[in-house]
Coordinates of N, CA and C in Angstrom, one line a residue:
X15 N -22.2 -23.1 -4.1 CA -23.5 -22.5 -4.5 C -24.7 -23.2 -3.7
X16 N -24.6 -24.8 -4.0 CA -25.9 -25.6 -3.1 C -25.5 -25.2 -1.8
X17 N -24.5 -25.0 -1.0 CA -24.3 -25.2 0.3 C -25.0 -23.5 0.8
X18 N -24.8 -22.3 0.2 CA -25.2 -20.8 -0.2 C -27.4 -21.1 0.1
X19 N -27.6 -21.6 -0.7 CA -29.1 -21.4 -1.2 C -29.6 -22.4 0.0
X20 N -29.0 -24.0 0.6 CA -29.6 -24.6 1.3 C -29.4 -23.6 2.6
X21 N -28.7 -22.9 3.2 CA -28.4 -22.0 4.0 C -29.3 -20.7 4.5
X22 N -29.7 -20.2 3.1 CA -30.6 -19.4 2.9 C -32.2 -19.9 3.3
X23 N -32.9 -21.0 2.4 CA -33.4 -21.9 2.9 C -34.1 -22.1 4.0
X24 N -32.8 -22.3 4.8 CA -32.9 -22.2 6.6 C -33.3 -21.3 6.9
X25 N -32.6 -20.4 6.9 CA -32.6 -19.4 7.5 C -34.1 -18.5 7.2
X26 N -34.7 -18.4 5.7 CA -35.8 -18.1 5.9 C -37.0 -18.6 7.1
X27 N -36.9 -20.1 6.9 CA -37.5 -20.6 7.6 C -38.0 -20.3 8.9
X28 N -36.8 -20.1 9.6 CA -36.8 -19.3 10.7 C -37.5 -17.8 11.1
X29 N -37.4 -17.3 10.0 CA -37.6 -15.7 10.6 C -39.3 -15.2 11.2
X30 N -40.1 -16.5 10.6 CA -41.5 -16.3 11.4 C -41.5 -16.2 12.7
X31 N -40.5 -17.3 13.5 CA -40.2 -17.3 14.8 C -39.4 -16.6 15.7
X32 N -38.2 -16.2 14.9 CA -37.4 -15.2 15.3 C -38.3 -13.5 15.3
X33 N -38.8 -13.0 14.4 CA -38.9 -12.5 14.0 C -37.8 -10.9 14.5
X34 N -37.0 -11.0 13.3 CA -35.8 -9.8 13.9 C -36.2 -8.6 13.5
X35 N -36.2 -7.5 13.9 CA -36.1 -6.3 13.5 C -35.7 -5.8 11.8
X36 N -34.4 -6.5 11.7 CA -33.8 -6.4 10.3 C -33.3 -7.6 10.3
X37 N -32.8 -7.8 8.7 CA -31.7 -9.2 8.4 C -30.6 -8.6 7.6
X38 N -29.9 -9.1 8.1 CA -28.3 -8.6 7.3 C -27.8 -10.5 6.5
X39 N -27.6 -10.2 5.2 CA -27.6 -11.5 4.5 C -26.7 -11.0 3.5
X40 N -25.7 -12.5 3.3 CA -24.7 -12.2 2.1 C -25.2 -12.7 0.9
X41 N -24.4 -12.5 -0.4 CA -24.9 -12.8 -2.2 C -25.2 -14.0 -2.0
X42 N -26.2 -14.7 -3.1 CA -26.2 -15.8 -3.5 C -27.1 -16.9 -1.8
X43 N -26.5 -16.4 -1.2 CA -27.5 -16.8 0.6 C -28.7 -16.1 0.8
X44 N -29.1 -15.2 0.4 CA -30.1 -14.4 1.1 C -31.8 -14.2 0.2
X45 N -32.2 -14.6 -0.9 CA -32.9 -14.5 -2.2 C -34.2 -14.7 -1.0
X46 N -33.9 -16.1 -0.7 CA -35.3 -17.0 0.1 C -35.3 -15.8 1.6
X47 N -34.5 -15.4 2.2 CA -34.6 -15.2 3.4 C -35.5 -13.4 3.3
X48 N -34.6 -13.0 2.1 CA -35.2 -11.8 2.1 C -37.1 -11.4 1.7
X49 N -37.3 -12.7 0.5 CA -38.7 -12.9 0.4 C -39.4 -13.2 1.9
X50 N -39.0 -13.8 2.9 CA -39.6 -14.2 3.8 C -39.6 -12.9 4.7
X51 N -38.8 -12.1 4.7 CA -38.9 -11.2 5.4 C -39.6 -10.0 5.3
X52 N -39.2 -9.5 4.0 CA -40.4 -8.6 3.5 C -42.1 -9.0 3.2
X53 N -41.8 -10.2 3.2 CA -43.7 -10.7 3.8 C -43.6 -10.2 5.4
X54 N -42.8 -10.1 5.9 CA -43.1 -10.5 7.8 C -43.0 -8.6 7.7
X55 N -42.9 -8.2 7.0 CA -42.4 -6.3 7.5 C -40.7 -6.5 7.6
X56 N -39.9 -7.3 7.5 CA -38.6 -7.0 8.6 C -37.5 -6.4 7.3
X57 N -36.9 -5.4 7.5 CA -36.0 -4.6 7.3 C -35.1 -5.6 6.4
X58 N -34.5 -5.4 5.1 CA -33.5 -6.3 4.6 C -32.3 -6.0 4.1
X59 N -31.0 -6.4 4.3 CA -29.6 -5.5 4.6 C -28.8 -6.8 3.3
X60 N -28.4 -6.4 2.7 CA -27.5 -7.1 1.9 C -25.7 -6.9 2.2
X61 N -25.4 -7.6 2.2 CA -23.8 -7.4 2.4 C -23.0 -8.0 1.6
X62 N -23.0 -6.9 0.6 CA -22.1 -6.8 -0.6 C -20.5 -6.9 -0.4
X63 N -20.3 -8.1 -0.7 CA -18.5 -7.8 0.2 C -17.2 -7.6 -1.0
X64 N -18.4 -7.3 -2.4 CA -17.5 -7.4 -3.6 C -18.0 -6.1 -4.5
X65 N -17.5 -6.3 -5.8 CA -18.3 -5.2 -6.7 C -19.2 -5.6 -7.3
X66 N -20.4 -5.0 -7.7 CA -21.4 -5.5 -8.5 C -21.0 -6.8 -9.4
X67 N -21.7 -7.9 -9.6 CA -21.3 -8.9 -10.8 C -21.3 -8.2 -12.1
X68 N -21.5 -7.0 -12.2 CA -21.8 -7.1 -12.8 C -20.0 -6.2 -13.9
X69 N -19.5 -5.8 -12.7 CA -18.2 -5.5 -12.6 C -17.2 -6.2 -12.6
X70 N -17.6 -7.0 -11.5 CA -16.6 -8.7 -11.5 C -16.0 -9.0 -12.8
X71 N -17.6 -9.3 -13.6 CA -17.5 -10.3 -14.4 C -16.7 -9.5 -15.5
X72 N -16.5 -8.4 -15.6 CA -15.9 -7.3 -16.3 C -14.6 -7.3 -16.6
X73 N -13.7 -7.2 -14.8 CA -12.9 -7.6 -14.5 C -12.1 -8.6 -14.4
X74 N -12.6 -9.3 -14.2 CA -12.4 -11.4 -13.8 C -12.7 -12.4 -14.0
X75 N -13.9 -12.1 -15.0 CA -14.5 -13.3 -15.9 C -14.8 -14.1 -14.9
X76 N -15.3 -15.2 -14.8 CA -16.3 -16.5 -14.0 C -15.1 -17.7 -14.5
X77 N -15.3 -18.7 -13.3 CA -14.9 -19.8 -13.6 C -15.6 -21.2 -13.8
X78 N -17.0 -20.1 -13.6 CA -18.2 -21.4 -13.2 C -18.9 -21.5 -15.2
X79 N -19.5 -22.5 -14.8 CA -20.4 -22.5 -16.3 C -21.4 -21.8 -17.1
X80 N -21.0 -21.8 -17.7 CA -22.5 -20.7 -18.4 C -23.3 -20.3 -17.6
X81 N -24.3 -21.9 -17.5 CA -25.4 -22.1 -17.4 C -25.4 -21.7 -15.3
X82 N -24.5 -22.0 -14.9 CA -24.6 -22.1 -13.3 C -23.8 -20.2 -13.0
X83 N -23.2 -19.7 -14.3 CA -23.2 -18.6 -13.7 C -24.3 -17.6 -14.1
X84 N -25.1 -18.1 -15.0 CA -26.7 -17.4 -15.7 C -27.7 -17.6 -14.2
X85 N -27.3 -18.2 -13.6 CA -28.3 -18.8 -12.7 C -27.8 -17.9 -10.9
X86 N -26.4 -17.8 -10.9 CA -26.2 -17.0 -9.7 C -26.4 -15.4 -9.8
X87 N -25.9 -15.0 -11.1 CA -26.5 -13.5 -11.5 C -28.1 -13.4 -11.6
X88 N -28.4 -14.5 -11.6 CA -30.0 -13.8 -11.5 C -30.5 -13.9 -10.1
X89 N -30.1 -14.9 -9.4 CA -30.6 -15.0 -7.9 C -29.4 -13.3 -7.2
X90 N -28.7 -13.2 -7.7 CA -27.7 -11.7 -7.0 C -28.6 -10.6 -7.2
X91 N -29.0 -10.5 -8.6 CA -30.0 -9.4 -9.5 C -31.3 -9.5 -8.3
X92 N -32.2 -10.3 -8.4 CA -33.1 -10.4 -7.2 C -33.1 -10.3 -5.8
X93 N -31.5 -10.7 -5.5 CA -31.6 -9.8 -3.9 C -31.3 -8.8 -4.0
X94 N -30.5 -8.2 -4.6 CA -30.6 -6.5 -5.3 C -31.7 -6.1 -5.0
X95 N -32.7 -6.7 -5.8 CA -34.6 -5.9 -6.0 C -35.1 -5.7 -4.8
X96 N -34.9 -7.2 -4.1 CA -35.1 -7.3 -2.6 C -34.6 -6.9 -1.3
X97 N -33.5 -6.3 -1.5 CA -33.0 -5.6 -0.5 C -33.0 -4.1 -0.1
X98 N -34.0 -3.7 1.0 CA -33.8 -2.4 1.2 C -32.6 -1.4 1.1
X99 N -31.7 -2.2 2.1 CA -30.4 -1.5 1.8 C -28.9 -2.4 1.4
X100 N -28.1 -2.2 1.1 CA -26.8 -2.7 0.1 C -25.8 -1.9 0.8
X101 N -25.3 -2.7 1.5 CA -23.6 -2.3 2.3 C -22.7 -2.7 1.3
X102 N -21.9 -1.6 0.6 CA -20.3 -2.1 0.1 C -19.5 -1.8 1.3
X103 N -18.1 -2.7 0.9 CA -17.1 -2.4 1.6 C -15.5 -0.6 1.0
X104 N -16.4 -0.1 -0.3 CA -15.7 0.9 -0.5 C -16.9 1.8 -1.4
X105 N -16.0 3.0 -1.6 CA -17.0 3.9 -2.9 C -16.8 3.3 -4.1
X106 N -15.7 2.3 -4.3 CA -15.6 2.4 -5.7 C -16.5 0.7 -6.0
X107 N -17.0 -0.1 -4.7 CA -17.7 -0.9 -4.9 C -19.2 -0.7 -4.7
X108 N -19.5 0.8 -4.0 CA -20.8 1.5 -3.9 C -21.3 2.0 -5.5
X109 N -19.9 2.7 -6.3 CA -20.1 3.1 -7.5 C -20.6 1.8 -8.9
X110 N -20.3 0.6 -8.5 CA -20.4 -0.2 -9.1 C -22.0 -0.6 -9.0
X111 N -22.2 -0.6 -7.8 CA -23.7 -1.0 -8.0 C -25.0 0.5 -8.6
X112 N -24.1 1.3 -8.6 CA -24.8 2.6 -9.0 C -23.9 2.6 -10.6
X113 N -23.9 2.4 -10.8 CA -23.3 2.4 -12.4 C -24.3 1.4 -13.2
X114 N -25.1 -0.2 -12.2 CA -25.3 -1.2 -12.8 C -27.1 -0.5 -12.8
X115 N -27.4 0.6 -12.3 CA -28.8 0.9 -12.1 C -29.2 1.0 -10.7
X116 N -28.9 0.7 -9.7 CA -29.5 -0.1 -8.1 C -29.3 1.8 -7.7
X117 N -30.6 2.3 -7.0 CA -31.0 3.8 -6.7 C -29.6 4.0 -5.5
X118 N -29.3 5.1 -5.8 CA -28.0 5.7 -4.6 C -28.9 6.0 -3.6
X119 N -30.1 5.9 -3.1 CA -30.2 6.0 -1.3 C -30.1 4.7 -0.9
X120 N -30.1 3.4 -1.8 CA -29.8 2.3 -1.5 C -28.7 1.6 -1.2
X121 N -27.8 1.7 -1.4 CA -26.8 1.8 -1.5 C -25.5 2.9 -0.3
X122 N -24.9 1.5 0.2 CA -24.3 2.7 1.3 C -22.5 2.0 1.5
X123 N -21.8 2.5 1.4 CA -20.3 2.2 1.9 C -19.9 2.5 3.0
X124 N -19.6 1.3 3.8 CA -19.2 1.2 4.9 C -17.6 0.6 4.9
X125 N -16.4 1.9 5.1 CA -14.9 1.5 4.5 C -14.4 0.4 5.8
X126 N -13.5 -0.9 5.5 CA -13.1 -1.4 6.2 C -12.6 -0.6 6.8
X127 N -12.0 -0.8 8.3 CA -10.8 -0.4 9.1 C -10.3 -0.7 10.6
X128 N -9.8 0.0 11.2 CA -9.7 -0.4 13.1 C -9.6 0.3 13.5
X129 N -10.3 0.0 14.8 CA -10.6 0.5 16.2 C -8.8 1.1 16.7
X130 N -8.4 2.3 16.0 CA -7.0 2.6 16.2 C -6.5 2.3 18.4
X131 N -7.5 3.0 18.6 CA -8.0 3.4 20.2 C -7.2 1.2 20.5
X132 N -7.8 0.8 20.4 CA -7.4 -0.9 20.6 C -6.1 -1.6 19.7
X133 N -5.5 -1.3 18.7 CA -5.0 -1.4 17.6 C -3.5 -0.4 17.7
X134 N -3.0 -0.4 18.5 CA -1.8 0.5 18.7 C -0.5 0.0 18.1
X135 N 0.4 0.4 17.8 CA 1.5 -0.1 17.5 C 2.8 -0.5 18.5
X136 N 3.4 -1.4 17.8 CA 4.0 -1.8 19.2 C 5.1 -0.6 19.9
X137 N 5.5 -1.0 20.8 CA 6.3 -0.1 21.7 C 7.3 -0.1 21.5
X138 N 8.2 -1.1 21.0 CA 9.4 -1.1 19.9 C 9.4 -1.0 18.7
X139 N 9.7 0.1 17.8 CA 9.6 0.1 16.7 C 10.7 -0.7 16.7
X140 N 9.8 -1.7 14.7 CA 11.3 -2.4 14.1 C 12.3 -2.0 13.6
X141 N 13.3 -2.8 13.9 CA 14.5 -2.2 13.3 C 14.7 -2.6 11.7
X142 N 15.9 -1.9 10.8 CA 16.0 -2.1 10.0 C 16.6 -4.0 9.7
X143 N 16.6 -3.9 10.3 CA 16.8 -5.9 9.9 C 15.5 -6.8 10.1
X144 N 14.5 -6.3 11.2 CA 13.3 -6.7 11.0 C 12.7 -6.6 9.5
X145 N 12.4 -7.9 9.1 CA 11.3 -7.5 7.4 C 10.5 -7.0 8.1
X146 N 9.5 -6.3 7.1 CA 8.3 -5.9 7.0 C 7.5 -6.7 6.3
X147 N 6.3 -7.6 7.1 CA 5.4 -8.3 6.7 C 4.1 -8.0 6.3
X148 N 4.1 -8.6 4.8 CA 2.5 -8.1 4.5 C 2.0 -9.3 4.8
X149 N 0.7 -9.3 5.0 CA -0.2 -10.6 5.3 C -1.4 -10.3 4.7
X150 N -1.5 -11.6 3.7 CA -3.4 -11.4 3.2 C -3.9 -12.6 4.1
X151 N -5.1 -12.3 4.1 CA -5.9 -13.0 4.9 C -7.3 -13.4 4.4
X152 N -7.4 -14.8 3.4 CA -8.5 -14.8 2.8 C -8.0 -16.1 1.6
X153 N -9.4 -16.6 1.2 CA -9.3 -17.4 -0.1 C -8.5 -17.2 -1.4
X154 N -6.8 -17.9 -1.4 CA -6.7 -17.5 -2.7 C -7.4 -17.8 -3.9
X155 N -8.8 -16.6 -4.4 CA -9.2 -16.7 -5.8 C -9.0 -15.2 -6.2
X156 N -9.2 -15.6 -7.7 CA -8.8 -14.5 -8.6 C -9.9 -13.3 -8.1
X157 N -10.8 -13.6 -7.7 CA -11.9 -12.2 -7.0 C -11.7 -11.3 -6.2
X158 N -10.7 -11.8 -5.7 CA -9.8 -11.6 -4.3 C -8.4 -10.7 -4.3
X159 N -8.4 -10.7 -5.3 CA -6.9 -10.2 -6.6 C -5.7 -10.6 -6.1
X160 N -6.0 -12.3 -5.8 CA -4.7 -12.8 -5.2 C -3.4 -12.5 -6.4
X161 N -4.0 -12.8 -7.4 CA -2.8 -12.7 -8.5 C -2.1 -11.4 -8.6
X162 N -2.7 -10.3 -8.4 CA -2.7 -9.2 -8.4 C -2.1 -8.6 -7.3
X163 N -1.9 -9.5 -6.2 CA -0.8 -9.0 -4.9 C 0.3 -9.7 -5.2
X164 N 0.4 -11.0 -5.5 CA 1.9 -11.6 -5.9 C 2.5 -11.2 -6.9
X165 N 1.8 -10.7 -7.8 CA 2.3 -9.9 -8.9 C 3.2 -8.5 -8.2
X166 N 2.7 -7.4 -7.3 CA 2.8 -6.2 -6.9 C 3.8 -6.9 -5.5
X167 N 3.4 -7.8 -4.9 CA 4.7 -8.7 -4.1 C 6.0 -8.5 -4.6
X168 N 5.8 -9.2 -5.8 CA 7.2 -9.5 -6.7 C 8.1 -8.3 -6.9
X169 N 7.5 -7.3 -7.2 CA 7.9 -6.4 -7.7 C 8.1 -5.4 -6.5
X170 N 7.6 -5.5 -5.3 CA 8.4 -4.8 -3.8 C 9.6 -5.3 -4.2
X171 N 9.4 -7.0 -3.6 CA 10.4 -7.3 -3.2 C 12.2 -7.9 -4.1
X172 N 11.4 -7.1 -5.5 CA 12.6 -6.9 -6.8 C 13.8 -6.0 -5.9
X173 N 13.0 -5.0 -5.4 CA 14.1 -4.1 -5.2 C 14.1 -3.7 -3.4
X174 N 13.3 -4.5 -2.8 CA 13.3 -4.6 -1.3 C 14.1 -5.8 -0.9
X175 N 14.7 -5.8 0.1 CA 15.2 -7.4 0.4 C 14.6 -7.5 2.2
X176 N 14.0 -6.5 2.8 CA 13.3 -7.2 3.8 C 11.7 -7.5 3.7
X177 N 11.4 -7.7 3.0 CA 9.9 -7.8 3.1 C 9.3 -9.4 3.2
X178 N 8.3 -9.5 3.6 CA 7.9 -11.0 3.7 C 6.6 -11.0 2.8
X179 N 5.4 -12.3 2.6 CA 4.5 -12.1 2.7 C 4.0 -13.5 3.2
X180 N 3.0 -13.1 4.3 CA 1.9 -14.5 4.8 C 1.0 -14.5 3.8
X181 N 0.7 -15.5 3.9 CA -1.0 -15.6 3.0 C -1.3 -17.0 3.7
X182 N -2.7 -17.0 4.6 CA -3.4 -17.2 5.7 C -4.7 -17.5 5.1
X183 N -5.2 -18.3 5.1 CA -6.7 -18.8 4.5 C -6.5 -20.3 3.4
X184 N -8.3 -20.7 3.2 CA -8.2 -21.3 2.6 C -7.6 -21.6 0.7
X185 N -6.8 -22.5 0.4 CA -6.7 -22.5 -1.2 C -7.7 -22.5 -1.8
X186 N -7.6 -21.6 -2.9 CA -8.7 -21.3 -3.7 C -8.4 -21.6 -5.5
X187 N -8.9 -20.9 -6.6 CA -8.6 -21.6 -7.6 C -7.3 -20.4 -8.4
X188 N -6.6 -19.5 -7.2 CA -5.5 -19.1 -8.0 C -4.1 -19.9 -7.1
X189 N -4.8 -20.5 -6.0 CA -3.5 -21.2 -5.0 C -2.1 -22.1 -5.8
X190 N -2.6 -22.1 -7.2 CA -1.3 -23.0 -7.7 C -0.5 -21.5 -8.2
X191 N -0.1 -19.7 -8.4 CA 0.1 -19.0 -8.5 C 1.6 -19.2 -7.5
X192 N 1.1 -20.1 -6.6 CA 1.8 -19.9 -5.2 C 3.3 -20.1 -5.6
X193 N 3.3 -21.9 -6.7 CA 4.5 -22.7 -7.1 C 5.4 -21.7 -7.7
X194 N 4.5 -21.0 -8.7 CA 5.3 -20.0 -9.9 C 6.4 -18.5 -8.7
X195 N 5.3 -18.9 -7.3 CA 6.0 -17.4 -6.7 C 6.3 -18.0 -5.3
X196 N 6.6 -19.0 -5.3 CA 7.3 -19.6 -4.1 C 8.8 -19.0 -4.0
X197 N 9.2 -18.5 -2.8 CA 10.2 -18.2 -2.0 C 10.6 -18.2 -1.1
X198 N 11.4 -18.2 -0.4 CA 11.9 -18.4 1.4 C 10.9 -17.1 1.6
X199 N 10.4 -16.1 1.0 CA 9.5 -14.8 0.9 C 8.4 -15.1 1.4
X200 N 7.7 -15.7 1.4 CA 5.6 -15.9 0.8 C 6.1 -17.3 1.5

């Protein structure tokens, strides 16, 4: 959280000198930057990389305290106010911020994906003795629905016997999930 706002911070500070066209800024980083920008005219982009908190907290409850999670939902609520436009990464995280009140021209979904054209498959298809590897890539926390792939892991690989899974990123606060689903698998 301190490391988020001192960040922000910065970065406002800068935009007199820079002065960019638009700012593209993530939750809980962007409150100060975006005030400084809409003083200067400059365009402000939010990049929503989750569902509304207001959804989250619906689904996943907080691990933080009361009082420090009373305190990030209000600075999220105000870059909301302050942001011209709100990039989700799906509809159903676009519908979330349009469910919590935030106007639908504001609001825009941009679906992850690849450059298929660069992204080709290989030239050998695998064989049946090759596993098939899933790989997540990211902080195991519950936000993230780490519990919620090892769970749906488990249950491939109930009745699959080639499948793998990597999991690649930093531990987070569902990483002890790992002990309970450790296998020559994951």
């Amino acid at each position: 959280y301190l490391a988020c706002r001192l960040f922000d911070r910065w970065a406002a500070k800068g935009l007199p000198r820079l002065r960019p066209q638009a700012v593209i800024a993530c939750e809980i980083s962007s409150l100060s930057t975006f005030r400084s920008a809409r003083e200067l005219g400059i365009l402000t982009i939010l990049d929503a990389p989750s569902l509304h908190h207001i959804a989250q907290d619906r689904l996943h409850g907080t691990l933080d305290s009361p009082a420090l999670h009373r305190r990030i939902t209000r600075i999220k609520d105000a870059e909301i106010a302050a942001a011209d436009h709100i990039i989700t990464v799906s509809e159903l995280a676009r519908q979330t911020y349009l469910d919590a009140g935030v106007p639908a021209g504001k609001v825009h979904a941009v679906a992850l994906g690849a450059d298929l054209d660069l992204f080709l498959p290989a030239t050998t298809p695998p064989t049946a003795a090759d596993p098939f590897t899933f790989l997540f890539a990211g902080a195991t926390i519950f936000r993230k629905g780490f519990d919620l792939l090892l769970t749906a892991f488990e249950r491939v690989a109930a009745t699959e016997s080639a499948v793998r899974l990597r999991v690649v990123g930093p531990a987070g606060e569902a990483a002890g999930l790992l002990a309970r689903h450790q296998s020559e698998r994951i």
